[in-house]
């Protein structure tokens, strides 16, 4: 991968994706061999929105490579509270860190931030925009469980505001994957994402009922309704509680179905699914560490002078 920053999954070619996934598999096979590989490196974590998995797995990834992390902490205890702009925060943090991970509620924030930093910057979620590192671990999990070519994937839930959906749908166009999108009409794919999918020649269909496609699916990727992004709480309440699955709802599915979810889940997947062979979402969350180790290692190598890689 030759990029300096990772802002959108649309940047990633099939070769880029496979390079990260292959490196992650190497790390997974022998994690101890990578300890110390990036000793002396400092990663800046700047999260302007809540996060558990993304923040902690980046933190773990950097430490497992032998580096260290510095964390801006909650927005309430940072200078953002005093009115500091994102541009100024980024200009300052780039002087403290060798790479920056940024999560922000505004779509486009990560792209904008790249104007102010010279160190590699990774978008860990920009509003309803993109979440490309989630996509890399989603693809890693999919490859391990279902393969990445010749499969049928259903993506269900909040396709409008779900940034993990936007990134995943775009990355899947690099593979021989049929994509089915299942959502209430009010939460269907944004026009721009749908346009890009069609322009790439992807095999895409949209539905309002899971039952229309369930029997065809190799992977079902369930997402949370993104309550915090609804301009009107009443609109959220109209769709809350829809598009939930439990073991009974999966009765017609293939035995080999892989059920994924970027987490956190609220009530989209009933706890009775957790103990079944379908459930892959906790494994998926754990894959965040080797995948982010692989990505950080590659981005940091790109940032080094050629002779040091
Ligand atoms: C997702 C996110 O932040 O977009 N979480 C994550 O990073 N695993 C999904 C979500 O919040 O629903």
PDB file of C-alpha atoms and ligand atoms in Angstrom:
ATOM      1  CA  UNK A   1       0.000   0.000   0.000  1.00  0.00           C
ATOM      2  CA  UNK A   2       1.574   3.272  -1.107  1.00  0.00           C
ATOM      3  CA  UNK A   3      -0.833   5.746   0.448  1.00  0.00           C
ATOM      4  CA  UNK A   4       0.111   8.189   3.198  1.00  0.00           C
ATOM      5  CA  UNK A   5      -3.345   8.481   4.715  1.00  0.00           C
ATOM      6  CA  UNK A   6      -6.299   6.115   4.872  1.00  0.00           C
ATOM      7  CA  UNK A   7      -9.449   8.208   4.608  1.00  0.00           C
ATOM      8  CA  UNK A   8     -11.897   6.201   2.508  1.00  0.00           C
ATOM      9  CA  UNK A   9     -12.322   2.604   1.406  1.00  0.00           C
ATOM     10  CA  UNK A  10     -12.613   3.939  -2.145  1.00  0.00           C
ATOM     11  CA  UNK A  11      -8.824   4.444  -2.023  1.00  0.00           C
ATOM     12  CA  UNK A  12      -8.245   0.713  -1.643  1.00  0.00           C
ATOM     13  CA  UNK A  13      -7.575  -1.560  -4.595  1.00  0.00           C
ATOM     14  CA  UNK A  14      -7.913  -5.312  -4.370  1.00  0.00           C
ATOM     15  CA  UNK A  15      -4.122  -5.552  -4.136  1.00  0.00           C
ATOM     16  CA  UNK A  16      -4.042  -3.038  -1.253  1.00  0.00           C
ATOM     17  CA  UNK A  17      -6.709  -4.950   0.634  1.00  0.00           C
ATOM     18  CA  UNK A  18      -5.032  -8.298   0.100  1.00  0.00           C
ATOM     19  CA  UNK A  19      -1.670  -6.906   1.215  1.00  0.00           C
ATOM     20  CA  UNK A  20      -3.151  -5.763   4.552  1.00  0.00           C
ATOM     21  CA  UNK A  21      -5.132  -8.971   5.047  1.00  0.00           C
ATOM     22  CA  UNK A  22      -2.145 -11.169   4.237  1.00  0.00           C
ATOM     23  CA  UNK A  23       0.044  -9.211   6.657  1.00  0.00           C
ATOM     24  CA  UNK A  24      -2.672  -9.486   9.328  1.00  0.00           C
ATOM     25  CA  UNK A  25      -2.777 -13.264   8.807  1.00  0.00           C
ATOM     26  CA  UNK A  26       1.006 -13.436   9.272  1.00  0.00           C
ATOM     27  CA  UNK A  27       0.684 -11.460  12.496  1.00  0.00           C
ATOM     28  CA  UNK A  28      -2.187 -13.653  13.684  1.00  0.00           C
ATOM     29  CA  UNK A  29      -0.084 -16.764  13.097  1.00  0.00           C
ATOM     30  CA  UNK A  30       2.830 -15.531  15.227  1.00  0.00           C
ATOM     31  CA  UNK A  31       2.012 -12.308  17.138  1.00  0.00           C
ATOM     32  CA  UNK A  32       5.174 -12.497  19.285  1.00  0.00           C
ATOM     33  CA  UNK A  33       7.365 -12.080  16.196  1.00  0.00           C
ATOM     34  CA  UNK A  34       5.969  -8.552  15.712  1.00  0.00           C
ATOM     35  CA  UNK A  35       6.552  -7.276  19.244  1.00  0.00           C
ATOM     36  CA  UNK A  36       9.193  -4.569  19.039  1.00  0.00           C
ATOM     37  CA  UNK A  37       8.839  -4.098  15.302  1.00  0.00           C
ATOM     38  CA  UNK A  38       7.756  -0.455  15.759  1.00  0.00           C
ATOM     39  CA  UNK A  39       9.555   0.297  19.033  1.00  0.00           C
ATOM     40  CA  UNK A  40       9.904   4.037  19.591  1.00  0.00           C
ATOM     41  CA  UNK A  41       6.808   4.906  17.552  1.00  0.00           C
ATOM     42  CA  UNK A  42       4.079   7.079  19.044  1.00  0.00           C
ATOM     43  CA  UNK A  43       0.488   6.904  17.779  1.00  0.00           C
ATOM     44  CA  UNK A  44      -1.899   9.788  18.509  1.00  0.00           C
ATOM     45  CA  UNK A  45      -5.501   8.822  19.250  1.00  0.00           C
ATOM     46  CA  UNK A  46      -7.964  11.662  18.674  1.00  0.00           C
ATOM     47  CA  UNK A  47     -11.552  10.573  19.226  1.00  0.00           C
ATOM     48  CA  UNK A  48     -14.172  13.298  19.098  1.00  0.00           C
ATOM     49  CA  UNK A  49     -16.931  10.658  19.338  1.00  0.00           C
ATOM     50  CA  UNK A  50     -17.464   7.631  21.578  1.00  0.00           C
ATOM     51  CA  UNK A  51     -15.499   4.480  20.775  1.00  0.00           C
ATOM     52  CA  UNK A  52     -14.603   1.232  22.496  1.00  0.00           C
ATOM     53  CA  UNK A  53     -13.349  -1.204  19.864  1.00  0.00           C
ATOM     54  CA  UNK A  54     -11.691   1.166  17.437  1.00  0.00           C
ATOM     55  CA  UNK A  55      -9.847   3.160  20.085  1.00  0.00           C
ATOM     56  CA  UNK A  56      -8.811   0.152  22.174  1.00  0.00           C
ATOM     57  CA  UNK A  57      -7.779  -2.026  19.258  1.00  0.00           C
ATOM     58  CA  UNK A  58      -5.634   0.748  17.750  1.00  0.00           C
ATOM     59  CA  UNK A  59      -4.131   1.218  21.203  1.00  0.00           C
ATOM     60  CA  UNK A  60      -3.481  -2.516  21.555  1.00  0.00           C
ATOM     61  CA  UNK A  61      -2.162  -2.746  17.983  1.00  0.00           C
ATOM     62  CA  UNK A  62       0.420  -0.006  18.477  1.00  0.00           C
ATOM     63  CA  UNK A  63       1.549  -1.465  21.809  1.00  0.00           C
ATOM     64  CA  UNK A  64       1.777  -4.980  20.375  1.00  0.00           C
ATOM     65  CA  UNK A  65       4.093  -3.590  17.712  1.00  0.00           C
ATOM     66  CA  UNK A  66       6.272  -2.208  20.506  1.00  0.00           C
ATOM     67  CA  UNK A  67       5.148   1.412  20.132  1.00  0.00           C
ATOM     68  CA  UNK A  68       3.227   3.718  22.445  1.00  0.00           C
ATOM     69  CA  UNK A  69       0.042   5.747  22.246  1.00  0.00           C
ATOM     70  CA  UNK A  70      -1.026   9.188  23.384  1.00  0.00           C
ATOM     71  CA  UNK A  71      -4.742   9.801  23.706  1.00  0.00           C
ATOM     72  CA  UNK A  72      -6.497  13.164  23.468  1.00  0.00           C
ATOM     73  CA  UNK A  73      -9.023  11.783  25.957  1.00  0.00           C
ATOM     74  CA  UNK A  74     -12.664  12.801  26.057  1.00  0.00           C
ATOM     75  CA  UNK A  75     -13.595  15.967  24.159  1.00  0.00           C
ATOM     76  CA  UNK A  76     -14.879  17.452  27.449  1.00  0.00           C
ATOM     77  CA  UNK A  77     -11.381  17.465  28.956  1.00  0.00           C
ATOM     78  CA  UNK A  78      -9.524  18.650  25.831  1.00  0.00           C
ATOM     79  CA  UNK A  79      -8.989  22.160  24.454  1.00  0.00           C
ATOM     80  CA  UNK A  80     -11.822  21.504  22.007  1.00  0.00           C
ATOM     81  CA  UNK A  81     -13.976  22.638  24.927  1.00  0.00           C
ATOM     82  CA  UNK A  82     -12.190  26.004  24.809  1.00  0.00           C
ATOM     83  CA  UNK A  83     -13.095  26.415  21.147  1.00  0.00           C
ATOM     84  CA  UNK A  84      -9.966  25.015  19.488  1.00  0.00           C
ATOM     85  CA  UNK A  85     -10.503  24.132  15.831  1.00  0.00           C
ATOM     86  CA  UNK A  86      -9.864  20.654  14.451  1.00  0.00           C
ATOM     87  CA  UNK A  87      -7.165  22.147  12.219  1.00  0.00           C
ATOM     88  CA  UNK A  88      -5.221  23.501  15.203  1.00  0.00           C
ATOM     89  CA  UNK A  89      -5.613  20.284  17.213  1.00  0.00           C
ATOM     90  CA  UNK A  90      -4.240  18.316  14.261  1.00  0.00           C
ATOM     91  CA  UNK A  91      -1.317  20.717  13.736  1.00  0.00           C
ATOM     92  CA  UNK A  92      -0.358  20.243  17.376  1.00  0.00           C
ATOM     93  CA  UNK A  93      -0.801  16.463  17.595  1.00  0.00           C
ATOM     94  CA  UNK A  94       1.282  15.852  14.467  1.00  0.00           C
ATOM     95  CA  UNK A  95       4.212  17.282  16.415  1.00  0.00           C
ATOM     96  CA  UNK A  96       3.681  14.700  19.170  1.00  0.00           C
ATOM     97  CA  UNK A  97       2.984  11.571  17.140  1.00  0.00           C
ATOM     98  CA  UNK A  98       4.301   9.554  14.184  1.00  0.00           C
ATOM     99  CA  UNK A  99       0.758   8.776  13.012  1.00  0.00           C
ATOM    100  CA  UNK A 100      -2.735   9.932  13.975  1.00  0.00           C
ATOM    101  CA  UNK A 101      -6.041   8.090  14.262  1.00  0.00           C
ATOM    102  CA  UNK A 102      -9.006  10.463  14.056  1.00  0.00           C
ATOM    103  CA  UNK A 103     -12.700   9.920  14.717  1.00  0.00           C
ATOM    104  CA  UNK A 104     -15.014  12.881  14.296  1.00  0.00           C
ATOM    105  CA  UNK A 105     -18.766  13.432  14.034  1.00  0.00           C
ATOM    106  CA  UNK A 106     -18.522  15.488  10.808  1.00  0.00           C
ATOM    107  CA  UNK A 107     -18.453  13.779   7.440  1.00  0.00           C
ATOM    108  CA  UNK A 108     -15.331  14.909   5.599  1.00  0.00           C
ATOM    109  CA  UNK A 109     -13.418  15.807   8.802  1.00  0.00           C
ATOM    110  CA  UNK A 110     -10.639  13.268   8.224  1.00  0.00           C
ATOM    111  CA  UNK A 111     -10.101  14.402   4.653  1.00  0.00           C
ATOM    112  CA  UNK A 112      -9.982  18.008   5.806  1.00  0.00           C
ATOM    113  CA  UNK A 113      -7.509  17.115   8.584  1.00  0.00           C
ATOM    114  CA  UNK A 114      -5.008  15.773   6.038  1.00  0.00           C
ATOM    115  CA  UNK A 115      -4.438  19.394   4.948  1.00  0.00           C
ATOM    116  CA  UNK A 116      -2.826  20.066   8.331  1.00  0.00           C
ATOM    117  CA  UNK A 117      -0.631  17.030   8.977  1.00  0.00           C
ATOM    118  CA  UNK A 118       2.399  15.428   7.383  1.00  0.00           C
ATOM    119  CA  UNK A 119       2.273  12.203   9.393  1.00  0.00           C
ATOM    120  CA  UNK A 120      -0.027   9.349   8.219  1.00  0.00           C
ATOM    121  CA  UNK A 121      -3.631   9.952   9.263  1.00  0.00           C
ATOM    122  CA  UNK A 122      -6.218   7.201   9.575  1.00  0.00           C
ATOM    123  CA  UNK A 123      -9.940   7.903   9.449  1.00  0.00           C
ATOM    124  CA  UNK A 124     -11.548   5.989  12.316  1.00  0.00           C
ATOM    125  CA  UNK A 125     -15.007   7.214  11.332  1.00  0.00           C
ATOM    126  CA  UNK A 126     -16.192  10.604  10.021  1.00  0.00           C
ATOM    127  CA  UNK A 127     -19.854  11.092  10.798  1.00  0.00           C
ATOM    128  CA  UNK A 128     -22.013   9.138   8.392  1.00  0.00           C
ATOM    129  CA  UNK A 129     -19.125   9.040   5.910  1.00  0.00           C
ATOM    130  CA  UNK A 130     -16.524   6.299   5.988  1.00  0.00           C
ATOM    131  CA  UNK A 131     -14.836   3.850   8.390  1.00  0.00           C
ATOM    132  CA  UNK A 132     -12.185   2.124   6.259  1.00  0.00           C
ATOM    133  CA  UNK A 133     -10.291   0.266   9.000  1.00  0.00           C
ATOM    134  CA  UNK A 134     -13.526  -1.369  10.147  1.00  0.00           C
ATOM    135  CA  UNK A 135     -13.882  -2.529   6.558  1.00  0.00           C
ATOM    136  CA  UNK A 136     -10.429  -4.090   6.554  1.00  0.00           C
ATOM    137  CA  UNK A 137     -11.244  -6.152   9.632  1.00  0.00           C
ATOM    138  CA  UNK A 138     -14.670  -6.982   8.197  1.00  0.00           C
ATOM    139  CA  UNK A 139     -13.017  -8.272   5.031  1.00  0.00           C
ATOM    140  CA  UNK A 140     -10.456 -10.228   7.026  1.00  0.00           C
ATOM    141  CA  UNK A 141     -13.252 -11.886   9.000  1.00  0.00           C
ATOM    142  CA  UNK A 142     -15.241 -12.573   5.834  1.00  0.00           C
ATOM    143  CA  UNK A 143     -12.227 -14.071   4.073  1.00  0.00           C
ATOM    144  CA  UNK A 144     -11.549 -16.380   7.028  1.00  0.00           C
ATOM    145  CA  UNK A 145     -15.146 -17.534   7.328  1.00  0.00           C
ATOM    146  CA  UNK A 146     -16.693 -17.451   3.871  1.00  0.00           C
ATOM    147  CA  UNK A 147     -13.977 -16.556   1.359  1.00  0.00           C
ATOM    148  CA  UNK A 148     -14.091 -13.323  -0.597  1.00  0.00           C
ATOM    149  CA  UNK A 149     -14.982 -14.404  -4.124  1.00  0.00           C
ATOM    150  CA  UNK A 150     -18.135 -16.062  -5.358  1.00  0.00           C
ATOM    151  CA  UNK A 151     -20.127 -15.188  -2.242  1.00  0.00           C
ATOM    152  CA  UNK A 152     -23.436 -13.445  -1.581  1.00  0.00           C
ATOM    153  CA  UNK A 153     -23.491 -10.842   1.176  1.00  0.00           C
ATOM    154  CA  UNK A 154     -26.539  -9.227   2.784  1.00  0.00           C
ATOM    155  CA  UNK A 155     -26.007  -5.880   4.506  1.00  0.00           C
ATOM    156  CA  UNK A 156     -28.925  -4.969   6.757  1.00  0.00           C
ATOM    157  CA  UNK A 157     -30.046  -2.117   8.999  1.00  0.00           C
ATOM    158  CA  UNK A 158     -29.070   1.535   8.798  1.00  0.00           C
ATOM    159  CA  UNK A 159     -27.607   1.840   5.327  1.00  0.00           C
ATOM    160  CA  UNK A 160     -28.156   5.581   5.225  1.00  0.00           C
ATOM    161  CA  UNK A 161     -26.121   6.734   8.207  1.00  0.00           C
ATOM    162  CA  UNK A 162     -23.968   3.608   8.722  1.00  0.00           C
ATOM    163  CA  UNK A 163     -20.407   4.527   7.779  1.00  0.00           C
ATOM    164  CA  UNK A 164     -19.246   0.923   8.128  1.00  0.00           C
ATOM    165  CA  UNK A 165     -21.783   0.035   5.415  1.00  0.00           C
ATOM    166  CA  UNK A 166     -20.559   2.739   3.041  1.00  0.00           C
ATOM    167  CA  UNK A 167     -16.953   1.613   3.355  1.00  0.00           C
ATOM    168  CA  UNK A 168     -17.724  -2.095   3.174  1.00  0.00           C
ATOM    169  CA  UNK A 169     -20.013  -1.831   0.144  1.00  0.00           C
ATOM    170  CA  UNK A 170     -17.387   0.069  -1.774  1.00  0.00           C
ATOM    171  CA  UNK A 171     -14.528  -2.287  -0.840  1.00  0.00           C
ATOM    172  CA  UNK A 172     -16.575  -5.359  -1.809  1.00  0.00           C
ATOM    173  CA  UNK A 173     -16.744  -4.115  -5.403  1.00  0.00           C
ATOM    174  CA  UNK A 174     -13.110  -5.265  -5.690  1.00  0.00           C
ATOM    175  CA  UNK A 175     -14.263  -8.866  -5.281  1.00  0.00           C
ATOM    176  CA  UNK A 176     -16.699 -11.217  -6.973  1.00  0.00           C
ATOM    177  CA  UNK A 177     -19.440 -10.561  -4.422  1.00  0.00           C
ATOM    178  CA  UNK A 178     -23.182 -10.172  -4.937  1.00  0.00           C
ATOM    179  CA  UNK A 179     -24.456  -7.519  -2.539  1.00  0.00           C
ATOM    180  CA  UNK A 180     -28.012  -7.354  -1.179  1.00  0.00           C
ATOM    181  CA  UNK A 181     -29.017  -4.327   0.884  1.00  0.00           C
ATOM    182  CA  UNK A 182     -31.882  -4.768   3.335  1.00  0.00           C
ATOM    183  CA  UNK A 183     -33.399  -1.777   5.136  1.00  0.00           C
ATOM    184  CA  UNK A 184     -36.526   0.271   5.623  1.00  0.00           C
ATOM    185  CA  UNK A 185     -36.940   2.618   2.679  1.00  0.00           C
ATOM    186  CA  UNK A 186     -36.156   5.621   4.875  1.00  0.00           C
ATOM    187  CA  UNK A 187     -32.715   4.162   5.713  1.00  0.00           C
ATOM    188  CA  UNK A 188     -31.656   2.950   2.280  1.00  0.00           C
ATOM    189  CA  UNK A 189     -28.240   3.697   0.783  1.00  0.00           C
ATOM    190  CA  UNK A 190     -27.333   7.332   0.174  1.00  0.00           C
ATOM    191  CA  UNK A 191     -27.564   8.272  -3.478  1.00  0.00           C
ATOM    192  CA  UNK A 192     -23.813   8.885  -3.755  1.00  0.00           C
ATOM    193  CA  UNK A 193     -22.958   5.383  -2.482  1.00  0.00           C
ATOM    194  CA  UNK A 194     -25.554   3.758  -4.739  1.00  0.00           C
ATOM    195  CA  UNK A 195     -24.200   5.712  -7.692  1.00  0.00           C
ATOM    196  CA  UNK A 196     -20.615   4.615  -7.019  1.00  0.00           C
ATOM    197  CA  UNK A 197     -21.690   0.979  -6.673  1.00  0.00           C
ATOM    198  CA  UNK A 198     -23.512   1.026  -9.984  1.00  0.00           C
ATOM    199  CA  UNK A 199     -20.663   2.899 -11.669  1.00  0.00           C
ATOM    200  CA  UNK A 200     -18.244   0.173 -10.551  1.00  0.00           C
ATOM    201  CA  UNK A 201     -20.472  -2.454 -12.164  1.00  0.00           C
ATOM    202  CA  UNK A 202     -21.191  -4.130  -8.806  1.00  0.00           C
ATOM    203  CA  UNK A 203     -23.972  -6.703  -8.552  1.00  0.00           C
ATOM    204  CA  UNK A 204     -26.295  -4.896  -6.157  1.00  0.00           C
ATOM    205  CA  UNK A 205     -29.950  -5.305  -5.156  1.00  0.00           C
ATOM    206  CA  UNK A 206     -32.039  -3.534  -2.544  1.00  0.00           C
ATOM    207  CA  UNK A 207     -34.826  -5.028  -0.424  1.00  0.00           C
ATOM    208  CA  UNK A 208     -37.052  -4.140   2.489  1.00  0.00           C
ATOM    209  CA  UNK A 209     -37.406  -7.712   3.844  1.00  0.00           C
ATOM    210  CA  UNK A 210     -34.618 -10.079   4.899  1.00  0.00           C
ATOM    211  CA  UNK A 211     -36.753 -13.074   3.957  1.00  0.00           C
ATOM    212  CA  UNK A 212     -36.510 -12.103   0.274  1.00  0.00           C
ATOM    213  CA  UNK A 213     -32.828 -13.048   0.209  1.00  0.00           C
ATOM    214  CA  UNK A 214     -31.947 -14.908   3.394  1.00  0.00           C
ATOM    215  CA  UNK A 215     -31.620 -18.354   1.790  1.00  0.00           C
ATOM    216  CA  UNK A 216     -29.040 -17.053  -0.731  1.00  0.00           C
ATOM    217  CA  UNK A 217     -26.727 -15.436   1.793  1.00  0.00           C
ATOM    218  CA  UNK A 218     -23.258 -16.606   2.779  1.00  0.00           C
ATOM    219  CA  UNK A 219     -22.757 -13.569   5.023  1.00  0.00           C
ATOM    220  CA  UNK A 220     -25.304 -11.401   6.824  1.00  0.00           C
ATOM    221  CA  UNK A 221     -23.806  -8.104   8.035  1.00  0.00           C
ATOM    222  CA  UNK A 222     -26.163  -6.540  10.570  1.00  0.00           C
ATOM    223  CA  UNK A 223     -25.847  -2.902  11.653  1.00  0.00           C
ATOM    224  CA  UNK A 224     -27.159  -0.686  14.434  1.00  0.00           C
ATOM    225  CA  UNK A 225     -29.652   2.082  13.676  1.00  0.00           C
ATOM    226  CA  UNK A 226     -27.386   5.139  14.115  1.00  0.00           C
ATOM    227  CA  UNK A 227     -29.616   6.998  16.557  1.00  0.00           C
ATOM    228  CA  UNK A 228     -27.108   9.824  17.127  1.00  0.00           C
ATOM    229  CA  UNK A 229     -27.228  10.796  13.436  1.00  0.00           C
ATOM    230  CA  UNK A 230     -30.997  11.305  13.132  1.00  0.00           C
ATOM    231  CA  UNK A 231     -31.866  15.006  12.901  1.00  0.00           C
ATOM    232  CA  UNK A 232     -35.274  14.159  14.444  1.00  0.00           C
ATOM    233  CA  UNK A 233     -35.680  11.663  17.309  1.00  0.00           C
ATOM    234  CA  UNK A 234     -39.226  10.868  16.091  1.00  0.00           C
ATOM    235  CA  UNK A 235     -37.797   9.580  12.824  1.00  0.00           C
ATOM    236  CA  UNK A 236     -35.536   7.275  14.834  1.00  0.00           C
ATOM    237  CA  UNK A 237     -38.463   6.009  16.892  1.00  0.00           C
ATOM    238  CA  UNK A 238     -40.330   5.082  13.684  1.00  0.00           C
ATOM    239  CA  UNK A 239     -37.620   2.593  12.694  1.00  0.00           C
ATOM    240  CA  UNK A 240     -36.229   1.578  16.100  1.00  0.00           C
ATOM    241  CA  UNK A 241     -36.768  -2.087  16.805  1.00  0.00           C
ATOM    242  CA  UNK A 242     -37.103  -3.037  13.134  1.00  0.00           C
ATOM    243  CA  UNK A 243     -34.688  -5.336  11.342  1.00  0.00           C
ATOM    244  CA  UNK A 244     -33.808  -7.479  14.303  1.00  0.00           C
ATOM    245  CA  UNK A 245     -32.795 -11.108  14.045  1.00  0.00           C
ATOM    246  CA  UNK A 246     -32.951 -14.035  16.430  1.00  0.00           C
ATOM    247  CA  UNK A 247     -32.363 -17.762  15.928  1.00  0.00           C
ATOM    248  CA  UNK A 248     -35.936 -18.290  14.729  1.00  0.00           C
ATOM    249  CA  UNK A 249     -35.567 -15.598  12.044  1.00  0.00           C
ATOM    250  CA  UNK A 250     -32.528 -17.461  10.656  1.00  0.00           C
ATOM    251  CA  UNK A 251     -34.306 -20.802  10.283  1.00  0.00           C
ATOM    252  CA  UNK A 252     -34.232 -20.747   6.479  1.00  0.00           C
ATOM    253  CA  UNK A 253     -30.587 -19.653   6.288  1.00  0.00           C
ATOM    254  CA  UNK A 254     -27.707 -21.805   5.044  1.00  0.00           C
ATOM    255  CA  UNK A 255     -26.054 -23.742   7.885  1.00  0.00           C
ATOM    256  CA  UNK A 256     -22.802 -22.079   6.882  1.00  0.00           C
ATOM    257  CA  UNK A 257     -24.180 -18.512   7.165  1.00  0.00           C
ATOM    258  CA  UNK A 258     -21.742 -16.097   8.821  1.00  0.00           C
ATOM    259  CA  UNK A 259     -23.478 -13.383  10.854  1.00  0.00           C
ATOM    260  CA  UNK A 260     -21.363 -10.264  11.347  1.00  0.00           C
ATOM    261  CA  UNK A 261     -21.907  -6.910  13.100  1.00  0.00           C
ATOM    262  CA  UNK A 262     -19.397  -4.082  13.602  1.00  0.00           C
ATOM    263  CA  UNK A 263     -20.739  -3.654  17.163  1.00  0.00           C
ATOM    264  CA  UNK A 264     -21.940  -2.127  19.396  1.00  0.00           C
ATOM    265  CA  UNK A 265     -25.275  -3.913  19.006  1.00  0.00           C
ATOM    266  CA  UNK A 266     -28.343  -2.627  20.732  1.00  0.00           C
ATOM    267  CA  UNK A 267     -31.136  -5.061  19.908  1.00  0.00           C
ATOM    268  CA  UNK A 268     -30.472  -5.983  16.266  1.00  0.00           C
ATOM    269  CA  UNK A 269     -29.152  -9.438  17.138  1.00  0.00           C
ATOM    270  CA  UNK A 270     -30.876 -11.307  19.941  1.00  0.00           C
ATOM    271  CA  UNK A 271     -28.563 -12.946  22.489  1.00  0.00           C
ATOM    272  CA  UNK A 272     -29.825 -16.392  21.455  1.00  0.00           C
ATOM    273  CA  UNK A 273     -27.758 -16.065  18.243  1.00  0.00           C
ATOM    274  CA  UNK A 274     -24.529 -15.633  20.251  1.00  0.00           C
ATOM    275  CA  UNK A 275     -24.098 -19.304  21.028  1.00  0.00           C
ATOM    276  CA  UNK A 276     -24.738 -20.509  17.448  1.00  0.00           C
ATOM    277  CA  UNK A 277     -22.182 -21.242  14.706  1.00  0.00           C
ATOM    278  CA  UNK A 278     -23.565 -18.236  12.799  1.00  0.00           C
ATOM    279  CA  UNK A 279     -22.247 -15.720  15.334  1.00  0.00           C
ATOM    280  CA  UNK A 280     -18.962 -14.224  14.172  1.00  0.00           C
ATOM    281  CA  UNK A 281     -19.170 -10.694  15.600  1.00  0.00           C
ATOM    282  CA  UNK A 282     -16.908 -11.155  18.613  1.00  0.00           C
ATOM    283  CA  UNK A 283     -14.263 -12.878  16.495  1.00  0.00           C
ATOM    284  CA  UNK A 284     -14.697  -9.939  14.085  1.00  0.00           C
ATOM    285  CA  UNK A 285     -14.032  -7.426  16.888  1.00  0.00           C
ATOM    286  CA  UNK A 286     -10.924  -9.371  17.973  1.00  0.00           C
ATOM    287  CA  UNK A 287      -9.614  -9.263  14.413  1.00  0.00           C
ATOM    288  CA  UNK A 288      -9.326  -5.491  14.830  1.00  0.00           C
ATOM    289  CA  UNK A 289      -5.959  -5.933  16.529  1.00  0.00           C
ATOM    290  CA  UNK A 290      -3.981  -7.931  13.917  1.00  0.00           C
ATOM    291  CA  UNK A 291      -5.578  -5.982  11.073  1.00  0.00           C
ATOM    292  CA  UNK A 292      -4.727  -2.612  12.647  1.00  0.00           C
ATOM    293  CA  UNK A 293      -1.227  -3.871  13.472  1.00  0.00           C
ATOM    294  CA  UNK A 294      -0.781  -4.727   9.793  1.00  0.00           C
ATOM    295  CA  UNK A 295      -2.133  -1.397   8.626  1.00  0.00           C
ATOM    296  CA  UNK A 296      -0.070   0.686  11.061  1.00  0.00           C
ATOM    297  CA  UNK A 297       3.074  -1.221  10.193  1.00  0.00           C
ATOM    298  CA  UNK A 298       2.525  -0.588   6.486  1.00  0.00           C
ATOM    299  CA  UNK A 299       1.599   3.105   6.820  1.00  0.00           C
ATOM    300  CA  UNK A 300       4.582   3.748   9.104  1.00  0.00           C
ATOM    301  CA  UNK A 301       6.893   1.980   6.642  1.00  0.00           C
ATOM    302  CA  UNK A 302       5.601   4.220   3.835  1.00  0.00           C
ATOM    303  CA  UNK A 303       6.333   7.293   5.952  1.00  0.00           C
ATOM    304  CA  UNK A 304       9.980   6.300   6.483  1.00  0.00           C
ATOM    305  CA  UNK A 305      12.860   7.325   4.269  1.00  0.00           C
ATOM    306  CA  UNK A 306      13.279   4.609   1.621  1.00  0.00           C
ATOM    307  CA  UNK A 307      16.452   3.053   3.068  1.00  0.00           C
ATOM    308  CA  UNK A 308      14.882   2.434   6.509  1.00  0.00           C
ATOM    309  CA  UNK A 309      11.805   0.380   5.476  1.00  0.00           C
TER     310      UNK A 309
HETATM  311  C1  LIG B   1     -19.203   1.457  14.331  1.00  0.00           C
HETATM  312  C2  LIG B   1     -18.984   2.937  14.109  1.00  0.00           C
HETATM  313  O1  LIG B   1     -18.460   3.631  14.989  1.00  0.00           O
HETATM  314  O2  LIG B   1     -19.296   3.365  13.006  1.00  0.00           O
HETATM  315  N1  LIG B   1     -18.560   0.974  15.469  1.00  0.00           N
HETATM  316  C3  LIG B   1     -17.288   0.495  15.337  1.00  0.00           C
HETATM  317  O3  LIG B   1     -16.361   1.214  15.046  1.00  0.00           O
HETATM  318  N2  LIG B   1     -17.122  -0.827  15.486  1.00  0.00           N
HETATM  319  C4  LIG B   1     -20.612   1.036  14.234  1.00  0.00           C
HETATM  320  C5  LIG B   1     -21.650   1.698  15.092  1.00  0.00           C
HETATM  321  O4  LIG B   1     -21.358   2.598  15.881  1.00  0.00           O
HETATM  322  O5  LIG B   1     -22.807   1.284  14.991  1.00  0.00           O
END
